[in-house]
Short mmCIF file of C-alpha atoms in Angstrom, two decimals:
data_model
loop_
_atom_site.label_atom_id
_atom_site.label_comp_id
_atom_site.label_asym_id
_atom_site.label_seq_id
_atom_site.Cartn_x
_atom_site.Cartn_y
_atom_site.Cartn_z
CA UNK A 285 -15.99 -18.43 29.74
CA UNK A 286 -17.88 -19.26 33.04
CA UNK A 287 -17.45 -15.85 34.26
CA UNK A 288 -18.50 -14.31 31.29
CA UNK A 289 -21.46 -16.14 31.53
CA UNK A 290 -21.94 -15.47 35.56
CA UNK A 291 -21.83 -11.54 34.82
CA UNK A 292 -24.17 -11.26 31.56
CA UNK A 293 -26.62 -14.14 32.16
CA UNK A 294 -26.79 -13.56 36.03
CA UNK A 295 -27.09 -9.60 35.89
CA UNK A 296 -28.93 -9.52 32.39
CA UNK A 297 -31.69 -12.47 33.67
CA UNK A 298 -31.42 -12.83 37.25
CA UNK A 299 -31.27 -9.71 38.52
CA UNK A 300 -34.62 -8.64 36.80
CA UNK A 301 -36.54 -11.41 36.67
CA UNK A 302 -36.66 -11.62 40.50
CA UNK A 303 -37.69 -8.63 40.95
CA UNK A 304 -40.67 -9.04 38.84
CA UNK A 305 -41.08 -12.77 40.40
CA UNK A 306 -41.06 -11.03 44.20
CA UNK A 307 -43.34 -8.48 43.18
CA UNK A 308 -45.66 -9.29 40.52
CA UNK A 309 -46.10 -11.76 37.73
CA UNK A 310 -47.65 -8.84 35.94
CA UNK A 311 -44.73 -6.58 36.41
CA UNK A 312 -42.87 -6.57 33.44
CA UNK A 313 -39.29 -7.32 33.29
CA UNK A 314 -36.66 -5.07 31.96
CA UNK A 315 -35.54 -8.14 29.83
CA UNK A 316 -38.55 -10.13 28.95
CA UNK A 317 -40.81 -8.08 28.30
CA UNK A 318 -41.79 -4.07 26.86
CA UNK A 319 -44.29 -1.83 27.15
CA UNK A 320 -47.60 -1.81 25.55
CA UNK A 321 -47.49 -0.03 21.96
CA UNK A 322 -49.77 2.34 23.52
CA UNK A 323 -47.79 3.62 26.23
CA UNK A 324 -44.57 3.50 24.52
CA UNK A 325 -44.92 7.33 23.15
CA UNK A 326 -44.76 8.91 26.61
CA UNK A 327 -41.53 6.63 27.44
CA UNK A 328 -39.31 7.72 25.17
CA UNK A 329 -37.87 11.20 23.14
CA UNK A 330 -38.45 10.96 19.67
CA UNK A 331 -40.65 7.91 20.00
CA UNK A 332 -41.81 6.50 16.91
CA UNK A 333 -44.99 4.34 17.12
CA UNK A 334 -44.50 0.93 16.10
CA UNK A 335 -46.78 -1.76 14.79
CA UNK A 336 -48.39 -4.89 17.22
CA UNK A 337 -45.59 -7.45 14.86
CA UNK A 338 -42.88 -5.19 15.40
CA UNK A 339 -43.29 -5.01 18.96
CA UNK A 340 -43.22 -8.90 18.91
CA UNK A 341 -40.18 -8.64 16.91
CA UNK A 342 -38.69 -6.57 19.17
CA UNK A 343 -39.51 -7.73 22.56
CA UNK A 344 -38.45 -11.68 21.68
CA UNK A 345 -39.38 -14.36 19.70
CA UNK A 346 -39.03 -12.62 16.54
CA UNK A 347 -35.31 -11.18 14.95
CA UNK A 348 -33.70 -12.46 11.55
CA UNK A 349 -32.80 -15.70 10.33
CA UNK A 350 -29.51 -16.48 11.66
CA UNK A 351 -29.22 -19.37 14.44
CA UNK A 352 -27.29 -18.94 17.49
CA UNK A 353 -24.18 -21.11 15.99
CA UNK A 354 -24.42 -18.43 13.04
CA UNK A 355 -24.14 -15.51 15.43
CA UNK A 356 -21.59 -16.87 17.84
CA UNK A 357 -19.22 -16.95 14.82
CA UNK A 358 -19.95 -14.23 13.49
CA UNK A 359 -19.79 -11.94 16.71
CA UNK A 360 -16.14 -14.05 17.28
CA UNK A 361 -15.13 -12.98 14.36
CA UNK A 362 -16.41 -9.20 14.93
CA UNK A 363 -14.44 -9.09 18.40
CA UNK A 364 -11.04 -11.37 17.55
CA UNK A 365 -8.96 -8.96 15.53
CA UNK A 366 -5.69 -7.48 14.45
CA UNK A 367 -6.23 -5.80 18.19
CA UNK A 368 -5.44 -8.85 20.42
CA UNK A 369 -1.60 -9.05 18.37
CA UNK A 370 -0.62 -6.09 20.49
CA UNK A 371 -1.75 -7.71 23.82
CA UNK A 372 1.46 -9.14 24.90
CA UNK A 373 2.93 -5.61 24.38
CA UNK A 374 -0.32 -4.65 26.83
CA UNK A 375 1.76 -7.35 29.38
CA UNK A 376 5.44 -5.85 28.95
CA UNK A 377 4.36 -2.21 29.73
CA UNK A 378 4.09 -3.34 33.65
CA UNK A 379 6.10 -6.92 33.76
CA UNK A 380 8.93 -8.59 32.40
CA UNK A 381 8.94 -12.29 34.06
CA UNK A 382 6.20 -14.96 32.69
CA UNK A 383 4.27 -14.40 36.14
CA UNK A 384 3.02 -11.23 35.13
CA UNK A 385 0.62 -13.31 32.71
CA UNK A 386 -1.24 -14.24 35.26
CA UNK A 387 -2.98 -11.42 36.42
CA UNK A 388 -3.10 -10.21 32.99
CA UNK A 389 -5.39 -13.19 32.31
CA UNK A 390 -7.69 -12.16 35.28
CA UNK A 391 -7.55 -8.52 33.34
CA UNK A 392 -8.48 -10.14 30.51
CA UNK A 393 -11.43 -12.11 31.88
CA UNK A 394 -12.59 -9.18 33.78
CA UNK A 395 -12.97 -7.01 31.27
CA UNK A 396 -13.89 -9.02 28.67
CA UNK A 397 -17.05 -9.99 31.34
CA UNK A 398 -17.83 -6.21 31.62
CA UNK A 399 -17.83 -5.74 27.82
CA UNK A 400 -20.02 -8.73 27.20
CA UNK A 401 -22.64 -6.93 29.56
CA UNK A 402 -22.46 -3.91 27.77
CA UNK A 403 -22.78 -5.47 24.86
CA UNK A 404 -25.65 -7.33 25.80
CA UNK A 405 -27.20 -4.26 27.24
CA UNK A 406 -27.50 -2.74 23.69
CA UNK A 407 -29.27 -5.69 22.41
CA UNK A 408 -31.87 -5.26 25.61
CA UNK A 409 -31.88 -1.51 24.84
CA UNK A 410 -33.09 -2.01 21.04
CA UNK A 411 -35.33 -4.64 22.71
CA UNK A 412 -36.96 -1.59 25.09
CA UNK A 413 -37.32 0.53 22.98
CA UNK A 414 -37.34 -0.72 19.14
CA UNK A 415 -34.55 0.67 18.13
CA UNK A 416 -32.08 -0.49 15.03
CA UNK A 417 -28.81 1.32 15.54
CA UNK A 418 -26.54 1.97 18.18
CA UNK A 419 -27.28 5.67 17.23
CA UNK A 420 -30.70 4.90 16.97
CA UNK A 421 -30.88 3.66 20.43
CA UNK A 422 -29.26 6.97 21.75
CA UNK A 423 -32.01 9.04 19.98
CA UNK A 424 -34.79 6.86 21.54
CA UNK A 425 -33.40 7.24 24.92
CA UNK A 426 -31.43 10.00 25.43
CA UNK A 427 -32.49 12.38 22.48
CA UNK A 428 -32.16 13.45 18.94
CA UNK A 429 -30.27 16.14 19.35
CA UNK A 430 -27.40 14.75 20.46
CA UNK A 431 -26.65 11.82 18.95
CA UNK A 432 -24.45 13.12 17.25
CA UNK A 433 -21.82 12.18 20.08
CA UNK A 434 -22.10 8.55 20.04
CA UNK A 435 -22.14 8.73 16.38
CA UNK A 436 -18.35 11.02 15.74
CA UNK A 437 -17.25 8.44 18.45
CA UNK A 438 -18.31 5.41 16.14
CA UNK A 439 -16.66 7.43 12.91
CA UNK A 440 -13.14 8.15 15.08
CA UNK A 441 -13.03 4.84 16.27
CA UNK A 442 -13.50 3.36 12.67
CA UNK A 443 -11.07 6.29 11.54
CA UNK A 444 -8.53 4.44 14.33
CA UNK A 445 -9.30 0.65 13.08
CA UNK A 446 -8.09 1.38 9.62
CA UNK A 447 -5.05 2.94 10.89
CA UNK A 448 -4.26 -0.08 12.90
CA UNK A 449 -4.75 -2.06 10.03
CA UNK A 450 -2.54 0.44 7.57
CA UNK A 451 0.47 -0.02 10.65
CA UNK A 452 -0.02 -3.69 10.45
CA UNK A 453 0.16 -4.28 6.61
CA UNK A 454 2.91 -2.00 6.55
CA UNK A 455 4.93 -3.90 9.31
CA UNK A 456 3.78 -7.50 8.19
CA UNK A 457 4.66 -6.87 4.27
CA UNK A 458 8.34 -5.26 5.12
CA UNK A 459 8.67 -8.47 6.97
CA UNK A 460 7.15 -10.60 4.26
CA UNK A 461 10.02 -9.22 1.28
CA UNK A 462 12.34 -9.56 3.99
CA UNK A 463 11.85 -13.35 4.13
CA UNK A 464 11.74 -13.27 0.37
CA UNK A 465 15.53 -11.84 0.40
CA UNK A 466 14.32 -8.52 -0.50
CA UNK A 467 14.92 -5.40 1.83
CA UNK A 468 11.99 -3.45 1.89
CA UNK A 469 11.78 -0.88 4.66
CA UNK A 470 8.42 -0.27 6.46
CA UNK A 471 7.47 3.17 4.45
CA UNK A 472 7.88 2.24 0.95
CA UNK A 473 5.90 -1.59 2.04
CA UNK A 474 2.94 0.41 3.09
CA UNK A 475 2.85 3.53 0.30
CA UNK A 476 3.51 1.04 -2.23
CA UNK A 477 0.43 -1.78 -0.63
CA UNK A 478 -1.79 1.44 -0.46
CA UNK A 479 -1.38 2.74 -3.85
CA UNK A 480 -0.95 -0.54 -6.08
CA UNK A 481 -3.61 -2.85 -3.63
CA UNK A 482 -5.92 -0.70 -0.81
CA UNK A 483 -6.76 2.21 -2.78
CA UNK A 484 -8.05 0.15 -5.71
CA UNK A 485 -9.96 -1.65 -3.07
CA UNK A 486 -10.97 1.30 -1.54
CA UNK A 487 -12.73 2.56 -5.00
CA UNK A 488 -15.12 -0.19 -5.79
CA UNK A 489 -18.51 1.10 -5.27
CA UNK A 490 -19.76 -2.62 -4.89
CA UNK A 491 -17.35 -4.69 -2.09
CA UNK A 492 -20.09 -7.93 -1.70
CA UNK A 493 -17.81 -9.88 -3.06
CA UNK A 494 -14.79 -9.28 -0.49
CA UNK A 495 -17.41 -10.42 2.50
CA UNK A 496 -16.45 -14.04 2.18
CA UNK A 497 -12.71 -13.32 2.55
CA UNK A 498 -13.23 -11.79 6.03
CA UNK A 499 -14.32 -15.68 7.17
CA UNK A 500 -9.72 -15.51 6.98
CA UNK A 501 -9.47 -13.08 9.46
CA UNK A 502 -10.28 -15.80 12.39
CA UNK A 503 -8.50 -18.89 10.67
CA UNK A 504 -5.00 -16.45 10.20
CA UNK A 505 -5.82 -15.38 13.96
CA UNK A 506 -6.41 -19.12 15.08
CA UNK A 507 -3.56 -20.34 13.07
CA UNK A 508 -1.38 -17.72 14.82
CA UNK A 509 -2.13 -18.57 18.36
CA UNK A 510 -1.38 -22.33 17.23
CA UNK A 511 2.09 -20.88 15.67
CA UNK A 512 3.08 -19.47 18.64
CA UNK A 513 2.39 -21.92 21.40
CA UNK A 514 4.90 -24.16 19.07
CA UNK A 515 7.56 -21.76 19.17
CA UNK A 516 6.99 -21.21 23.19
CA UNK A 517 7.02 -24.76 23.99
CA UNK A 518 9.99 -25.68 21.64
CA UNK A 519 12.15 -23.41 22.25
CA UNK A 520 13.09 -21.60 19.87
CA UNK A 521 13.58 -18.06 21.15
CA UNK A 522 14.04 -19.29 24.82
CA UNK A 523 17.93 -18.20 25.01
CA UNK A 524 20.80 -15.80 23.57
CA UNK A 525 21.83 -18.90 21.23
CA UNK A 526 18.31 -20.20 20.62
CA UNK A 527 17.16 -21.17 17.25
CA UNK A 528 15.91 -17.54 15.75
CA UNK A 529 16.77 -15.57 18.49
CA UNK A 530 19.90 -13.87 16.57
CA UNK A 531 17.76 -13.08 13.57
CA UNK A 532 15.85 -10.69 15.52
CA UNK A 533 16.63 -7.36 16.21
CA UNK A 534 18.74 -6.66 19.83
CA UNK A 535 15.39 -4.59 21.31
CA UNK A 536 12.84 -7.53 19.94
CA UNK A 537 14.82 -10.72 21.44
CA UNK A 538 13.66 -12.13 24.83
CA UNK A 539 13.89 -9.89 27.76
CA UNK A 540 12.86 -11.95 30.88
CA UNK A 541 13.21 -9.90 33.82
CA UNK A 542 11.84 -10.20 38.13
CA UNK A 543 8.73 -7.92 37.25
CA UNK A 544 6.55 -10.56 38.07
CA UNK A 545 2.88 -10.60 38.83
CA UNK A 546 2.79 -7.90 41.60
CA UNK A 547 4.02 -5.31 38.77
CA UNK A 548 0.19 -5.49 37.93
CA UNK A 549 -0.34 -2.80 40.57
CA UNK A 550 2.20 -0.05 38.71
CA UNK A 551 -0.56 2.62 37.05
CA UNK A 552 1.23 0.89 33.65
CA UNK A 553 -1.69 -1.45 34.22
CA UNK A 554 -3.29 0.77 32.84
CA UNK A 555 -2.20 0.73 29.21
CA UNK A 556 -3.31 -3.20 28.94
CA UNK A 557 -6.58 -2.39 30.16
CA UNK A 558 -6.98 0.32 27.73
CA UNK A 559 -6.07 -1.52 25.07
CA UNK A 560 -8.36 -3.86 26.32
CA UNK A 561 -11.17 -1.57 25.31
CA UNK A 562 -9.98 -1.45 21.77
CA UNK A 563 -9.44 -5.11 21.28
CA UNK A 564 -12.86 -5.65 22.51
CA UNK A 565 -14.72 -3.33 20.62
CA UNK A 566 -17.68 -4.29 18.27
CA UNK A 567 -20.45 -2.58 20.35
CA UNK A 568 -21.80 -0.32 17.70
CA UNK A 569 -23.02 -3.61 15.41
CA UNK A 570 -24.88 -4.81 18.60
CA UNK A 571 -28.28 -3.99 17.84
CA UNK A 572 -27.34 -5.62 14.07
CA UNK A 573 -26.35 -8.56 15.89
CA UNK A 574 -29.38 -8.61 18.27
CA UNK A 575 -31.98 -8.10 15.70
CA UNK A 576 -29.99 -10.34 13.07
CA UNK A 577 -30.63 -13.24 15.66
CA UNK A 578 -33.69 -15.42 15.03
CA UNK A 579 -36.48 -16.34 17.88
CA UNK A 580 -34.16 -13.09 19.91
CA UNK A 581 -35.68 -14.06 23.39
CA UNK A 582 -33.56 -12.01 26.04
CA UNK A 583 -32.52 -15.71 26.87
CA UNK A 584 -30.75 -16.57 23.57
CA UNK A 585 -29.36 -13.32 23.13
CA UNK A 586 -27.65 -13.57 26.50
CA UNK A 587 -26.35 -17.25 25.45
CA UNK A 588 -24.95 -15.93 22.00
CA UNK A 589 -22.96 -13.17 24.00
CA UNK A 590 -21.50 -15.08 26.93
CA UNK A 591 -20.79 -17.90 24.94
CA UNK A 592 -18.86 -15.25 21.81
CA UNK A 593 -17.45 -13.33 24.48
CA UNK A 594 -16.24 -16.40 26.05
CA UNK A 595 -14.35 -17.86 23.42
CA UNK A 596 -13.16 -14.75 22.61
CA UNK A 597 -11.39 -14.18 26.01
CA UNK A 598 -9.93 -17.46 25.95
CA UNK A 599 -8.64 -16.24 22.24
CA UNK A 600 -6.91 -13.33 23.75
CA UNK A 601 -5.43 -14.92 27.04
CA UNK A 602 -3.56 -17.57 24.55
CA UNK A 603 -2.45 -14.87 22.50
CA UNK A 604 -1.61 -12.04 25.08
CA UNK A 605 0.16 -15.10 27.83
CA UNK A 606 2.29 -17.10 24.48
CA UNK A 607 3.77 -13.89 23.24
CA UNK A 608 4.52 -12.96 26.30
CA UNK A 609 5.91 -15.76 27.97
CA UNK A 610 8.23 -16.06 24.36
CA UNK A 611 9.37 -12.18 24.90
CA UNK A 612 9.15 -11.09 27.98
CA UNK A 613 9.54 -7.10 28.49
CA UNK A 614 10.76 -6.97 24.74
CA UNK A 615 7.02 -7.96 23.20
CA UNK A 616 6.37 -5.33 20.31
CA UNK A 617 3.20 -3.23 19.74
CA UNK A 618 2.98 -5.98 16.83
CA UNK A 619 3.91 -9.50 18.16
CA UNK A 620 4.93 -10.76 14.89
CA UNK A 621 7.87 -8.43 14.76
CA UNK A 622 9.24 -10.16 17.66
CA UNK A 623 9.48 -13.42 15.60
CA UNK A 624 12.29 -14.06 12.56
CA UNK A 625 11.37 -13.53 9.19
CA UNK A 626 13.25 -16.66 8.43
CA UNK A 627 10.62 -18.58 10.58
CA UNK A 628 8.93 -20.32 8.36
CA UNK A 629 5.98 -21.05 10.72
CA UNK A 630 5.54 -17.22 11.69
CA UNK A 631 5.84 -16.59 8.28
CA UNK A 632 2.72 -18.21 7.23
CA UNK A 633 1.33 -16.49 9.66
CA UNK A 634 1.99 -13.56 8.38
CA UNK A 635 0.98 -14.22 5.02
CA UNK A 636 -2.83 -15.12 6.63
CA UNK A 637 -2.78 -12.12 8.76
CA UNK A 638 -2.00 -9.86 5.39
CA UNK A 639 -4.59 -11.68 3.47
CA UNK A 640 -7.29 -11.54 6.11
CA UNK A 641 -6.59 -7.44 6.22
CA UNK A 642 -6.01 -6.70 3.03
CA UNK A 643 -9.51 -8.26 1.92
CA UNK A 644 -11.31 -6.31 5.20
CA UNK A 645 -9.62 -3.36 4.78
CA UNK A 646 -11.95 -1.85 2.13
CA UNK A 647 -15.15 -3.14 4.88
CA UNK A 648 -13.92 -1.29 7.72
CA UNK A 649 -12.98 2.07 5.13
CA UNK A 650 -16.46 1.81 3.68
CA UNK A 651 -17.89 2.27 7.36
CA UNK A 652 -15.33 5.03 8.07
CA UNK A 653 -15.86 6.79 4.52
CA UNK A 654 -20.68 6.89 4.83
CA UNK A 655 -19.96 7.51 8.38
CA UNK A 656 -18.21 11.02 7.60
CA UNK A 657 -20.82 11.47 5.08
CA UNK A 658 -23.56 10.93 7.41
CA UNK A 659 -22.01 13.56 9.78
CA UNK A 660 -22.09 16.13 7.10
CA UNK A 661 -25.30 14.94 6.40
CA UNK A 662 -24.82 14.45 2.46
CA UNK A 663 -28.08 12.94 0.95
CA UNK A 664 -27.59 9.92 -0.72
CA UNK A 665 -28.44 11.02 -3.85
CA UNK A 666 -25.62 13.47 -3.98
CA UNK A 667 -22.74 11.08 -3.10
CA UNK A 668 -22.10 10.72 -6.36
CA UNK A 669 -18.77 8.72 -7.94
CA UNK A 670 -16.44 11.75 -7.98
CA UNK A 671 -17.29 12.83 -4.23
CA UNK A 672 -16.90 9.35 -3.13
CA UNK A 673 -13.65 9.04 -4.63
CA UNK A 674 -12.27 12.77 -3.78
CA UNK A 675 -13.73 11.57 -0.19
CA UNK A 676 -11.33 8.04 -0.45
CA UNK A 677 -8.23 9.74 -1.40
CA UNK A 678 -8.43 12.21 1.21
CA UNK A 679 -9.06 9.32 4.17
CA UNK A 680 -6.62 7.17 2.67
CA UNK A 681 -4.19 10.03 2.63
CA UNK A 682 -4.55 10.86 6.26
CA UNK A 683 -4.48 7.29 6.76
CA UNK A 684 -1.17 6.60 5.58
CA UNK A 685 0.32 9.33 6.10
CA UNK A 686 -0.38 9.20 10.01
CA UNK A 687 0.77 5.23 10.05
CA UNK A 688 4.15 6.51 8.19
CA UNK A 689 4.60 8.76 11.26
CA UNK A 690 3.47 6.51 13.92
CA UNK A 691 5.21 3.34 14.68
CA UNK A 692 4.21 1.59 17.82
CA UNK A 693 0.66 -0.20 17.43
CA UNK A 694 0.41 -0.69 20.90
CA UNK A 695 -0.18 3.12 21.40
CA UNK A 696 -3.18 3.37 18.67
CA UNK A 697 -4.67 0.59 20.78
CA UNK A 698 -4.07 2.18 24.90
CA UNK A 699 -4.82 5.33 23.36
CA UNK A 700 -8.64 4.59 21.14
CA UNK A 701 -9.30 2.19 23.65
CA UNK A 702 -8.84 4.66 26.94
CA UNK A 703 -10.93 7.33 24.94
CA UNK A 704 -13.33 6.56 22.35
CA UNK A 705 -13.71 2.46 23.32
CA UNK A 706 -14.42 3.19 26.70
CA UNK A 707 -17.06 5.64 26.15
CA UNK A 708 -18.89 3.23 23.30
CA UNK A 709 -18.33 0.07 25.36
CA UNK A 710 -19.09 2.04 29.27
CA UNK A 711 -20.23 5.08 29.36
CA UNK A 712 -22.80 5.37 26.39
CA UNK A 713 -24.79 2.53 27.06
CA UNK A 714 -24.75 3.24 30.91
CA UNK A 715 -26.57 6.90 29.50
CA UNK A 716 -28.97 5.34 27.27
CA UNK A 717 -30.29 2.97 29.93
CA UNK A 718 -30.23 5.13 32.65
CA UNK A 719 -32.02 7.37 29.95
CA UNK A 720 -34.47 4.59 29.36
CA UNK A 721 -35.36 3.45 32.68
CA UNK A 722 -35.95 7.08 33.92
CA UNK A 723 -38.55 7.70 30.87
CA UNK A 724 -40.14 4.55 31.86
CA UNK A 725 -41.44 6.48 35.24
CA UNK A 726 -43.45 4.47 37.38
CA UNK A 727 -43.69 1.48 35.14
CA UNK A 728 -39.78 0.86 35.47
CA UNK A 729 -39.62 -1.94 38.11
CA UNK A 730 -37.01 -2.32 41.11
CA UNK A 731 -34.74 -4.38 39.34
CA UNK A 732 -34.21 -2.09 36.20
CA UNK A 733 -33.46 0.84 38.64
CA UNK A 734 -31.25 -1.70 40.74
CA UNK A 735 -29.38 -2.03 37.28
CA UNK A 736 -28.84 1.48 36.35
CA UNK A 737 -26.78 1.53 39.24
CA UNK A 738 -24.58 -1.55 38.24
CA UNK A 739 -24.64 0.64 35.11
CA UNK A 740 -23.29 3.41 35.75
CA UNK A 741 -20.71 2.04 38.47
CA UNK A 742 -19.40 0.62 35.08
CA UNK A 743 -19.87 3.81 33.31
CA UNK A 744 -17.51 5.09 35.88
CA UNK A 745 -14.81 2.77 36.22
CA UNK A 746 -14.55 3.27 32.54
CA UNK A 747 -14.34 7.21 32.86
CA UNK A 748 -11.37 6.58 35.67
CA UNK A 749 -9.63 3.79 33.49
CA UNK A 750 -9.91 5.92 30.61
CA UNK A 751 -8.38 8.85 32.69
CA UNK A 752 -5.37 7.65 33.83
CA UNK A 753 -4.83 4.85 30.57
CA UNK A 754 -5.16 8.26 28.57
CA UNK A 755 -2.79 10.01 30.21
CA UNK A 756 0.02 6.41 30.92
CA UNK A 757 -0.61 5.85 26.45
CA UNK A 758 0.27 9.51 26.03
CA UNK A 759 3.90 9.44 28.34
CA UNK A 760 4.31 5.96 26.74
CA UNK A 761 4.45 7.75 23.30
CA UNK A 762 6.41 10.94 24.59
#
């Protein structure tokens, strides 16, 4: 957590407000303050003028109702999902021996740090320049005319978070019959789950009432990480003749091996860090997030980051160094496969991690399903019932159908993360604030200019770790 908050409060605070201290008390900062109302319309494409309280709202000191405590949670539970169960897997693609954690932790930290600035750049960015939406943002900086791009990345990457969750359910239920004595292969689990449960789900035109059970998403997650620091310490799948370890599969029992922590320079490194991206993602609901937050100085909004991102990356270390350290070079796409279905202890955790997705799987389609309608720009007032359900059956379909072919989770991660996560957590919001600082002209100060740089260093470590994670995901598949 401490570097997390060294990287976004340091480089989000610092790093502008002493330029504006060295200069100028009048300067304004890039953080803490905005331009005047009337000079806003020559700063930005497509400005639209705002009022004197909006700007207030905008700038700091204004936002929603929800307190920082309200926030942190919520923006944990935004960023701990089914993602970080396919970490350990992230581990195994370059080490087999429990050293190998180690520098996968640093990994972690690192760029978890790098995401939480992004993510807090967004924030600043709606701050600058009033926007609401991550797309929103793009068209105030960058332009209207295409913002279309960040917006079929937001859709794709939504389009890949359901799939995850259709490979999970479909894994996790085959394993849940299993442990009831029924044999129940993978295929039939997940067309039978879509048909009888999702697409039902899918349908209602109202889904208010699943909101609360997406609070089980972080207990399951929490109660997992709990689950399987027991079964590391005790034991249980430490040898050939351990407790479970012959109810497993040959490929999913322990394989501890001598690729230790210098594997971490093999270009396989790659594939954790990409997946990385994924399992970090939530940078599209930033500016909900920012303007959600109430009295959303620059200063609080920074806290509520480091501090979610913090706990977050302590979240996925746990999970991504347990599962690891239990299997070794054998850790699944899916952790929980690794374990026995006659674990009792894994197999309540499987039961909360079903329940948590089944209930948020409708959430996430939703976004998918008005995203694809906003692309085709469909007016509201013709999405009528019978589009929106021709609309769900076809998604669903593709859905499925793609998770029936597609096995290994680990590769939906590598894969989203190295090419559509990358580009919404680096690259995008590099643009738009490059974008924004250069439409500033001579009013940007020092610091902000000092920062674009920073920026786009990031936007193009993410470019070459997309690159070559692309590329490692792909020959992983083949």
């Amino acid at each position: 957590m401490k570097s997390t908050q060294v990287l976004v409060l340091l480089l989000s605070t610092l790093l502008t407000t002493s330029d504006a201290r060295r200069h100028s008390k009048h300067i304004p900062s890039s953080l803490q303050s905005l331009p005047s109302t009337a000079t806003r319309p020559a700063f930005f494409k497509n400005d639209i003028p705002i009022a004197a309280s909006d700007a207030r709202t905008v700038r700091g000191g204004g936002g929603g109702e929800a307190t920082m405590s309200n926030e942190m949670f919520n923006m944990v539970k935004a960023v701990v999902g089914v993602g970080v169960l396919s970490l350990p897997a992230g581990i195994a693609a370059f080490g087999n021996a429990p050293s190998a954690a180690i520098p996968a932790a640093a990994l972690i930290a690192i760029i978890g740090s790098i995401a939480a600035y992004n993510f807090s750049l967004i924030g600043r960015l709606c701050a600058i320049t009033g926007a609401s939406s991550y797309r929103g943002a793009w068209e105030k900086t960058v332009g209207a005319s295409t913002a279309w791009i960040p917006a079929v990345s937001c859709v794709v990457k939504t389009f890949f978070a359901i799939l995850a969750y259709s490979m999970v359910l479909g894994d996790t239920f085959s394993a849940l019959f299993t442990t009831l004595g029924r044999n129940v292969g993978r295929e039939v689990s997940l067309v039978g789950l879509t048909l009888v449960v999702l697409l039902p789900l899918c349908l209602l035109k109202n889904l208010s009432s699943l909101a609360p059970f997406s609070l089980a998403g972080i207990a399951g997650m929490l109660y997992t990480a709990v689950a399987m620091a027991v079964r590391f310490f005790d034991g249980s799948y430490a040898g050939p003749d351990s407790r479970f370890a012959l109810d497993v599969a040959e490929s999913l029992r322990p394989a501890i091996g001598d690729k230790g922590a210098s594997a971490v320079f093999s270009s396989n490194a790659f594939i954790l860090i990409c997946m990385l991206s994924t399992a970090y993602m939530a940078h599209f609901n930033a500016p909900k997030f920012y303007l959600e937050l109430k009295d959303n100085t620059i200063d609080r909004w920074n806290t509520v980051v480091a501090t979610s991102f913090g706990i977050s990356i302590l979240f996925f270390i746990g999970i991504a160094a347990m599962g690891f350290a239990t299997f070794g070079g054998a850790s699944n796409g899916l952790i929980l496969n690794n374990y026995s279905t006659k674990d009792s202890l894994m197999g309540f955790s499987r039961v909360a991690v079903a329940f948590a997705l089944v209930f948020t799987y409708p959430l996430a389609f939703v976004g998918c399903r008005d995203g694809i309608l906003e692309m085709l720009q469909v007016p509201k007032e013709e999405r009528t019932d019978a589009k929106l359900n021709n609309l769900t059956f076809a998604i669903l379909g593709v859905v499925t159908a793609v998770a029936l072919k597609i096995t290994d989770l680990s590769f939906i991660m590598s894969f989203g993360g190295a090419t559509l996560g990358n580009a919404l957590i680096y690259v995008y919001p590099a643009i738009m604030f490059r974008s924004a600082v250069k439409n500033m002209g001579d009013k940007a100060t020092t610091a902000q200019k000092v920062e674009v740089i920073l920026a786009m260093a990031f936007a193009a470590l993410g470019i070459g770790m997309g690159t070559i994670g692309a590329k490692m995901a792909l020959g992983k598949l083949k």
